[in-house]
mmCIF file of C-alpha atoms in Angstrom:
data_model
loop_
_atom_site.group_PDB
_atom_site.id
_atom_site.type_symbol
_atom_site.label_atom_id
_atom_site.label_comp_id
_atom_site.label_asym_id
_atom_site.label_seq_id
_atom_site.Cartn_x
_atom_site.Cartn_y
_atom_site.Cartn_z
ATOM 1 C CA UNK B 1 167.631 34.434 33.547
ATOM 2 C CA UNK B 2 165.348 35.870 30.893
ATOM 3 C CA UNK B 3 164.265 38.836 32.968
ATOM 4 C CA UNK B 4 166.032 42.131 33.726
ATOM 5 C CA UNK B 5 164.873 44.248 36.710
ATOM 6 C CA UNK B 6 161.593 42.332 36.919
ATOM 7 C CA UNK B 7 160.726 42.805 33.245
ATOM 8 C CA UNK B 8 160.723 40.182 30.542
ATOM 9 C CA UNK B 9 163.771 40.393 28.246
ATOM 10 C CA UNK B 10 161.688 40.875 25.128
ATOM 11 C CA UNK B 11 159.965 43.898 26.638
ATOM 12 C CA UNK B 12 162.917 45.669 28.260
ATOM 13 C CA UNK B 13 164.119 47.314 25.000
ATOM 14 C CA UNK B 14 160.649 48.351 23.697
ATOM 15 C CA UNK B 15 158.997 49.739 26.770
ATOM 16 C CA UNK B 16 160.286 53.237 27.634
ATOM 17 C CA UNK B 17 161.354 54.052 31.112
ATOM 18 C CA UNK B 18 158.647 56.252 32.742
ATOM 19 C CA UNK B 19 161.377 58.239 34.527
ATOM 20 C CA UNK B 20 163.378 59.046 31.402
ATOM 21 C CA UNK B 21 163.353 62.522 29.891
ATOM 22 C CA UNK B 22 162.494 62.614 26.206
ATOM 23 C CA UNK B 23 165.202 64.155 24.059
ATOM 24 C CA UNK B 24 163.832 66.593 21.511
ATOM 25 C CA UNK B 25 165.768 66.937 18.250
ATOM 26 C CA UNK B 26 167.802 70.128 17.958
ATOM 27 C CA UNK B 27 166.298 72.552 15.459
ATOM 28 C CA UNK B 28 168.530 73.086 12.458
ATOM 29 C CA UNK B 29 169.345 76.628 11.703
ATOM 30 C CA UNK B 30 169.478 77.482 8.010
ATOM 31 C CA UNK B 31 172.962 78.255 6.746
ATOM 32 C CA UNK B 32 173.321 81.938 5.975
ATOM 33 C CA UNK B 33 173.504 82.689 2.257
ATOM 34 C CA UNK B 34 175.965 84.985 0.516
ATOM 35 C CA UNK B 35 174.402 88.448 0.204
ATOM 36 C CA UNK B 36 175.179 90.013 -3.166
ATOM 37 C CA UNK B 37 172.539 92.609 -4.130
ATOM 38 C CA UNK B 38 172.522 94.429 -0.835
ATOM 39 C CA UNK B 39 176.315 94.616 -0.675
ATOM 40 C CA UNK B 40 176.892 95.945 -4.226
ATOM 41 C CA UNK B 41 176.606 99.659 -3.389
ATOM 42 C CA UNK B 42 178.716 99.434 -0.223
ATOM 43 C CA UNK B 43 181.252 97.400 -2.256
ATOM 44 C CA UNK B 44 181.548 100.220 -4.800
ATOM 45 C CA UNK B 45 182.146 102.694 -1.942
ATOM 46 C CA UNK B 46 184.831 100.401 -0.442
ATOM 47 C CA UNK B 47 186.579 100.042 -3.800
ATOM 48 C CA UNK B 48 186.656 103.758 -4.517
ATOM 49 C CA UNK B 49 187.684 104.775 -1.004
ATOM 50 C CA UNK B 50 190.434 102.204 -0.840
ATOM 51 C CA UNK B 51 191.692 103.258 -4.279
ATOM 52 C CA UNK B 52 192.032 106.907 -3.147
ATOM 53 C CA UNK B 53 194.542 105.711 -0.591
ATOM 54 C CA UNK B 54 197.008 105.470 -3.471
ATOM 55 C CA UNK B 55 197.486 109.278 -3.497
ATOM 56 C CA UNK B 56 198.814 109.615 0.056
ATOM 57 C CA UNK B 57 200.827 106.446 -0.520
ATOM 58 C CA UNK B 58 202.476 107.997 -3.574
ATOM 59 C CA UNK B 59 203.093 111.356 -1.831
ATOM 60 C CA UNK B 60 204.645 109.708 1.265
ATOM 61 C CA UNK B 61 206.891 107.493 -0.845
ATOM 62 C CA UNK B 62 208.169 110.443 -2.849
ATOM 63 C CA UNK B 63 209.213 112.127 0.422
ATOM 64 C CA UNK B 64 210.824 109.119 2.020
ATOM 65 C CA UNK B 65 212.599 107.453 -0.924
ATOM 66 C CA UNK B 66 216.179 108.609 -1.255
ATOM 67 C CA UNK B 67 217.492 109.935 -4.552
ATOM 68 C CA UNK B 68 220.722 108.838 -6.224
ATOM 69 C CA UNK B 69 223.647 111.207 -6.546
ATOM 70 C CA UNK B 70 224.893 111.021 -10.091
ATOM 71 C CA UNK B 71 227.838 112.578 -11.854
ATOM 72 C CA UNK B 72 227.545 113.918 -15.383
ATOM 73 C CA UNK B 73 230.200 112.179 -17.382
ATOM 74 C CA UNK B 74 229.789 113.648 -20.886
ATOM 75 C CA UNK B 75 228.162 116.459 -22.795
ATOM 76 C CA UNK B 76 225.320 114.217 -24.026
ATOM 77 C CA UNK B 77 224.017 113.957 -20.464
ATOM 78 C CA UNK B 78 225.435 110.579 -19.554
ATOM 79 C CA UNK B 79 225.235 109.848 -15.821
ATOM 80 C CA UNK B 80 227.201 107.582 -13.544
ATOM 81 C CA UNK B 81 226.215 106.917 -9.898
ATOM 82 C CA UNK B 82 228.610 107.827 -7.173
ATOM 83 C CA UNK B 83 230.023 105.087 -4.965
ATOM 84 C CA UNK B 84 227.310 103.166 -3.065
ATOM 85 C CA UNK B 85 224.584 105.391 -4.438
ATOM 86 C CA UNK B 86 223.199 102.585 -6.623
ATOM 87 C CA UNK B 87 222.036 100.846 -3.446
ATOM 88 C CA UNK B 88 219.244 103.404 -3.274
ATOM 89 C CA UNK B 89 217.573 101.561 -6.149
ATOM 90 C CA UNK B 90 216.742 98.782 -3.703
ATOM 91 C CA UNK B 91 215.944 101.231 -0.923
ATOM 92 C CA UNK B 92 213.333 102.933 -3.090
ATOM 93 C CA UNK B 93 211.645 99.603 -3.877
ATOM 94 C CA UNK B 94 211.816 98.396 -0.262
ATOM 95 C CA UNK B 95 210.343 101.597 1.125
ATOM 96 C CA UNK B 96 207.451 101.439 -1.244
ATOM 97 C CA UNK B 97 206.889 97.776 -0.446
ATOM 98 C CA UNK B 98 206.625 98.431 3.300
ATOM 99 C CA UNK B 99 204.283 101.390 2.739
ATOM 100 C CA UNK B 100 202.100 99.320 0.424
ATOM 101 C CA UNK B 101 201.883 96.468 2.951
ATOM 102 C CA UNK B 102 200.843 98.944 5.598
ATOM 103 C CA UNK B 103 198.179 100.385 3.307
ATOM 104 C CA UNK B 104 196.906 96.925 2.482
ATOM 105 C CA UNK B 105 196.701 96.004 6.143
ATOM 106 C CA UNK B 106 194.746 99.187 6.849
ATOM 107 C CA UNK B 107 192.312 98.512 4.026
ATOM 108 C CA UNK B 108 191.761 94.932 5.175
ATOM 109 C CA UNK B 109 191.175 95.764 8.846
ATOM 110 C CA UNK B 110 188.934 98.764 8.188
ATOM 111 C CA UNK B 111 186.864 96.777 5.712
ATOM 112 C CA UNK B 112 186.440 94.000 8.253
ATOM 113 C CA UNK B 113 185.081 96.540 10.747
ATOM 114 C CA UNK B 114 182.107 97.062 8.388
ATOM 115 C CA UNK B 115 180.297 94.361 10.273
ATOM 116 C CA UNK B 116 176.976 94.477 8.500
ATOM 117 C CA UNK B 117 178.736 94.039 5.117
ATOM 118 C CA UNK B 118 181.129 91.272 5.828
ATOM 119 C CA UNK B 119 181.440 88.704 3.056
ATOM 120 C CA UNK B 120 183.046 87.865 -0.269
ATOM 121 C CA UNK B 121 181.518 90.785 -2.117
ATOM 122 C CA UNK B 122 183.144 93.385 0.071
ATOM 123 C CA UNK B 123 186.374 91.422 0.165
ATOM 124 C CA UNK B 124 186.574 91.464 -3.653
ATOM 125 C CA UNK B 125 185.869 95.177 -3.611
ATOM 126 C CA UNK B 126 188.565 95.777 -0.961
ATOM 127 C CA UNK B 127 191.118 93.772 -2.923
ATOM 128 C CA UNK B 128 190.250 95.690 -6.114
ATOM 129 C CA UNK B 129 190.584 98.998 -4.295
ATOM 130 C CA UNK B 130 193.947 97.996 -2.900
ATOM 131 C CA UNK B 131 195.068 97.036 -6.404
ATOM 132 C CA UNK B 132 193.982 100.443 -7.653
ATOM 133 C CA UNK B 133 195.821 102.112 -4.743
ATOM 134 C CA UNK B 134 198.927 100.120 -5.600
ATOM 135 C CA UNK B 135 198.744 101.217 -9.261
ATOM 136 C CA UNK B 136 198.210 104.874 -8.349
ATOM 137 C CA UNK B 137 201.049 104.662 -5.776
ATOM 138 C CA UNK B 138 203.580 103.428 -8.278
ATOM 139 C CA UNK B 139 202.429 105.830 -11.055
ATOM 140 C CA UNK B 140 201.852 109.005 -9.084
ATOM 141 C CA UNK B 141 204.718 108.331 -6.709
ATOM 142 C CA UNK B 142 207.285 108.507 -9.573
ATOM 143 C CA UNK B 143 205.591 111.620 -10.917
ATOM 144 C CA UNK B 144 205.722 113.308 -7.500
ATOM 145 C CA UNK B 145 209.424 112.333 -7.137
ATOM 146 C CA UNK B 146 210.309 113.609 -10.627
ATOM 147 C CA UNK B 147 208.680 116.950 -9.849
ATOM 148 C CA UNK B 148 210.538 117.216 -6.540
ATOM 149 C CA UNK B 149 213.969 116.530 -8.018
ATOM 150 C CA UNK B 150 213.494 118.357 -11.285
ATOM 151 C CA UNK B 151 216.643 119.871 -12.733
ATOM 152 C CA UNK B 152 216.172 123.453 -13.804
ATOM 153 C CA UNK B 153 219.330 124.093 -15.920
ATOM 154 C CA UNK B 154 221.437 121.791 -17.991
ATOM 155 C CA UNK B 155 224.321 120.518 -15.810
ATOM 156 C CA UNK B 156 227.943 120.675 -16.938
ATOM 157 C CA UNK B 157 230.314 117.728 -17.231
ATOM 158 C CA UNK B 158 231.517 116.730 -13.798
ATOM 159 C CA UNK B 159 228.513 118.161 -11.911
ATOM 160 C CA UNK B 160 226.762 116.018 -9.304
ATOM 161 C CA UNK B 161 222.978 115.956 -9.567
ATOM 162 C CA UNK B 162 220.202 114.181 -7.694
ATOM 163 C CA UNK B 163 218.312 111.592 -9.729
ATOM 164 C CA UNK B 164 214.746 111.124 -8.634
ATOM 165 C CA UNK B 165 213.934 107.760 -7.029
ATOM 166 C CA UNK B 166 212.311 105.171 -9.244
ATOM 167 C CA UNK B 167 210.194 102.059 -8.828
ATOM 168 C CA UNK B 168 211.863 99.568 -11.122
ATOM 169 C CA UNK B 169 209.500 96.634 -10.610
ATOM 170 C CA UNK B 170 205.799 96.799 -11.408
ATOM 171 C CA UNK B 171 205.195 93.644 -9.375
ATOM 172 C CA UNK B 172 205.446 95.674 -6.203
ATOM 173 C CA UNK B 173 201.987 97.058 -6.815
ATOM 174 C CA UNK B 174 200.577 93.674 -5.793
ATOM 175 C CA UNK B 175 201.866 94.087 -2.237
ATOM 176 C CA UNK B 176 198.818 96.043 -1.103
ATOM 177 C CA UNK B 177 196.068 93.709 -2.452
ATOM 178 C CA UNK B 178 197.873 90.637 -1.207
ATOM 179 C CA UNK B 179 198.062 92.085 2.317
ATOM 180 C CA UNK B 180 194.462 93.204 2.192
ATOM 181 C CA UNK B 181 193.335 89.666 1.236
ATOM 182 C CA UNK B 182 195.561 88.074 3.899
ATOM 183 C CA UNK B 183 194.341 90.383 6.672
ATOM 184 C CA UNK B 184 190.680 89.903 5.780
ATOM 185 C CA UNK B 185 191.051 86.128 5.472
ATOM 186 C CA UNK B 186 192.828 85.790 8.824
ATOM 187 C CA UNK B 187 190.116 87.894 10.553
ATOM 188 C CA UNK B 188 187.454 85.685 8.882
ATOM 189 C CA UNK B 189 189.066 82.540 10.221
ATOM 190 C CA UNK B 190 189.528 84.099 13.675
ATOM 191 C CA UNK B 191 185.805 85.077 13.788
ATOM 192 C CA UNK B 192 184.550 81.526 13.198
ATOM 193 C CA UNK B 193 180.863 82.417 12.805
ATOM 194 C CA UNK B 194 178.772 81.203 9.954
ATOM 195 C CA UNK B 195 177.452 84.686 9.216
ATOM 196 C CA UNK B 196 180.763 86.383 10.125
ATOM 197 C CA UNK B 197 178.873 88.351 12.807
ATOM 198 C CA UNK B 198 176.724 90.305 10.299
ATOM 199 C CA UNK B 199 173.689 90.174 12.573
ATOM 200 C CA UNK B 200 174.183 92.681 15.311
ATOM 201 C CA UNK B 201 173.082 92.101 18.823
#
């Protein structure tokens, strides 16, 4: 009763089985650290390049956004929109929002493709560049539109003129950086590696 497989009970737990394979402990890999110094110069390049995207964003919006047809109602230059023309105020804002979201998505995906520089430093730079692009887009876009629909001579009372499209909410400039951060974060979660795949090969 006190023996198991021909061995005393008090020895069965202490004597190793000669046919057992010893289990070696798995080596622990050190967790990759956040690289800051080596990523600073590439981060500056990402920020400036992404910010320059604001110029084509502004030009494209000034060509796509519809103007408002306005009627001159008095000699002082008072204007009144024609029927349904005031809806273009929303159209102008919505068109810019979609373009800014596309620009932010482009910045986030292209930045992620810089495999050797993946990490929070480049993400912050990409978000800052998208913010700069959003600011340039809202500022330069209105300037481009005003130049395109500039009125050469003073209109008479009753004339119908084209009023340049406007961006009436400054909050829309945050669309690009928000989309950049979202795209980069989703790609990071999808990757699932501790070093985000920075080590090639």
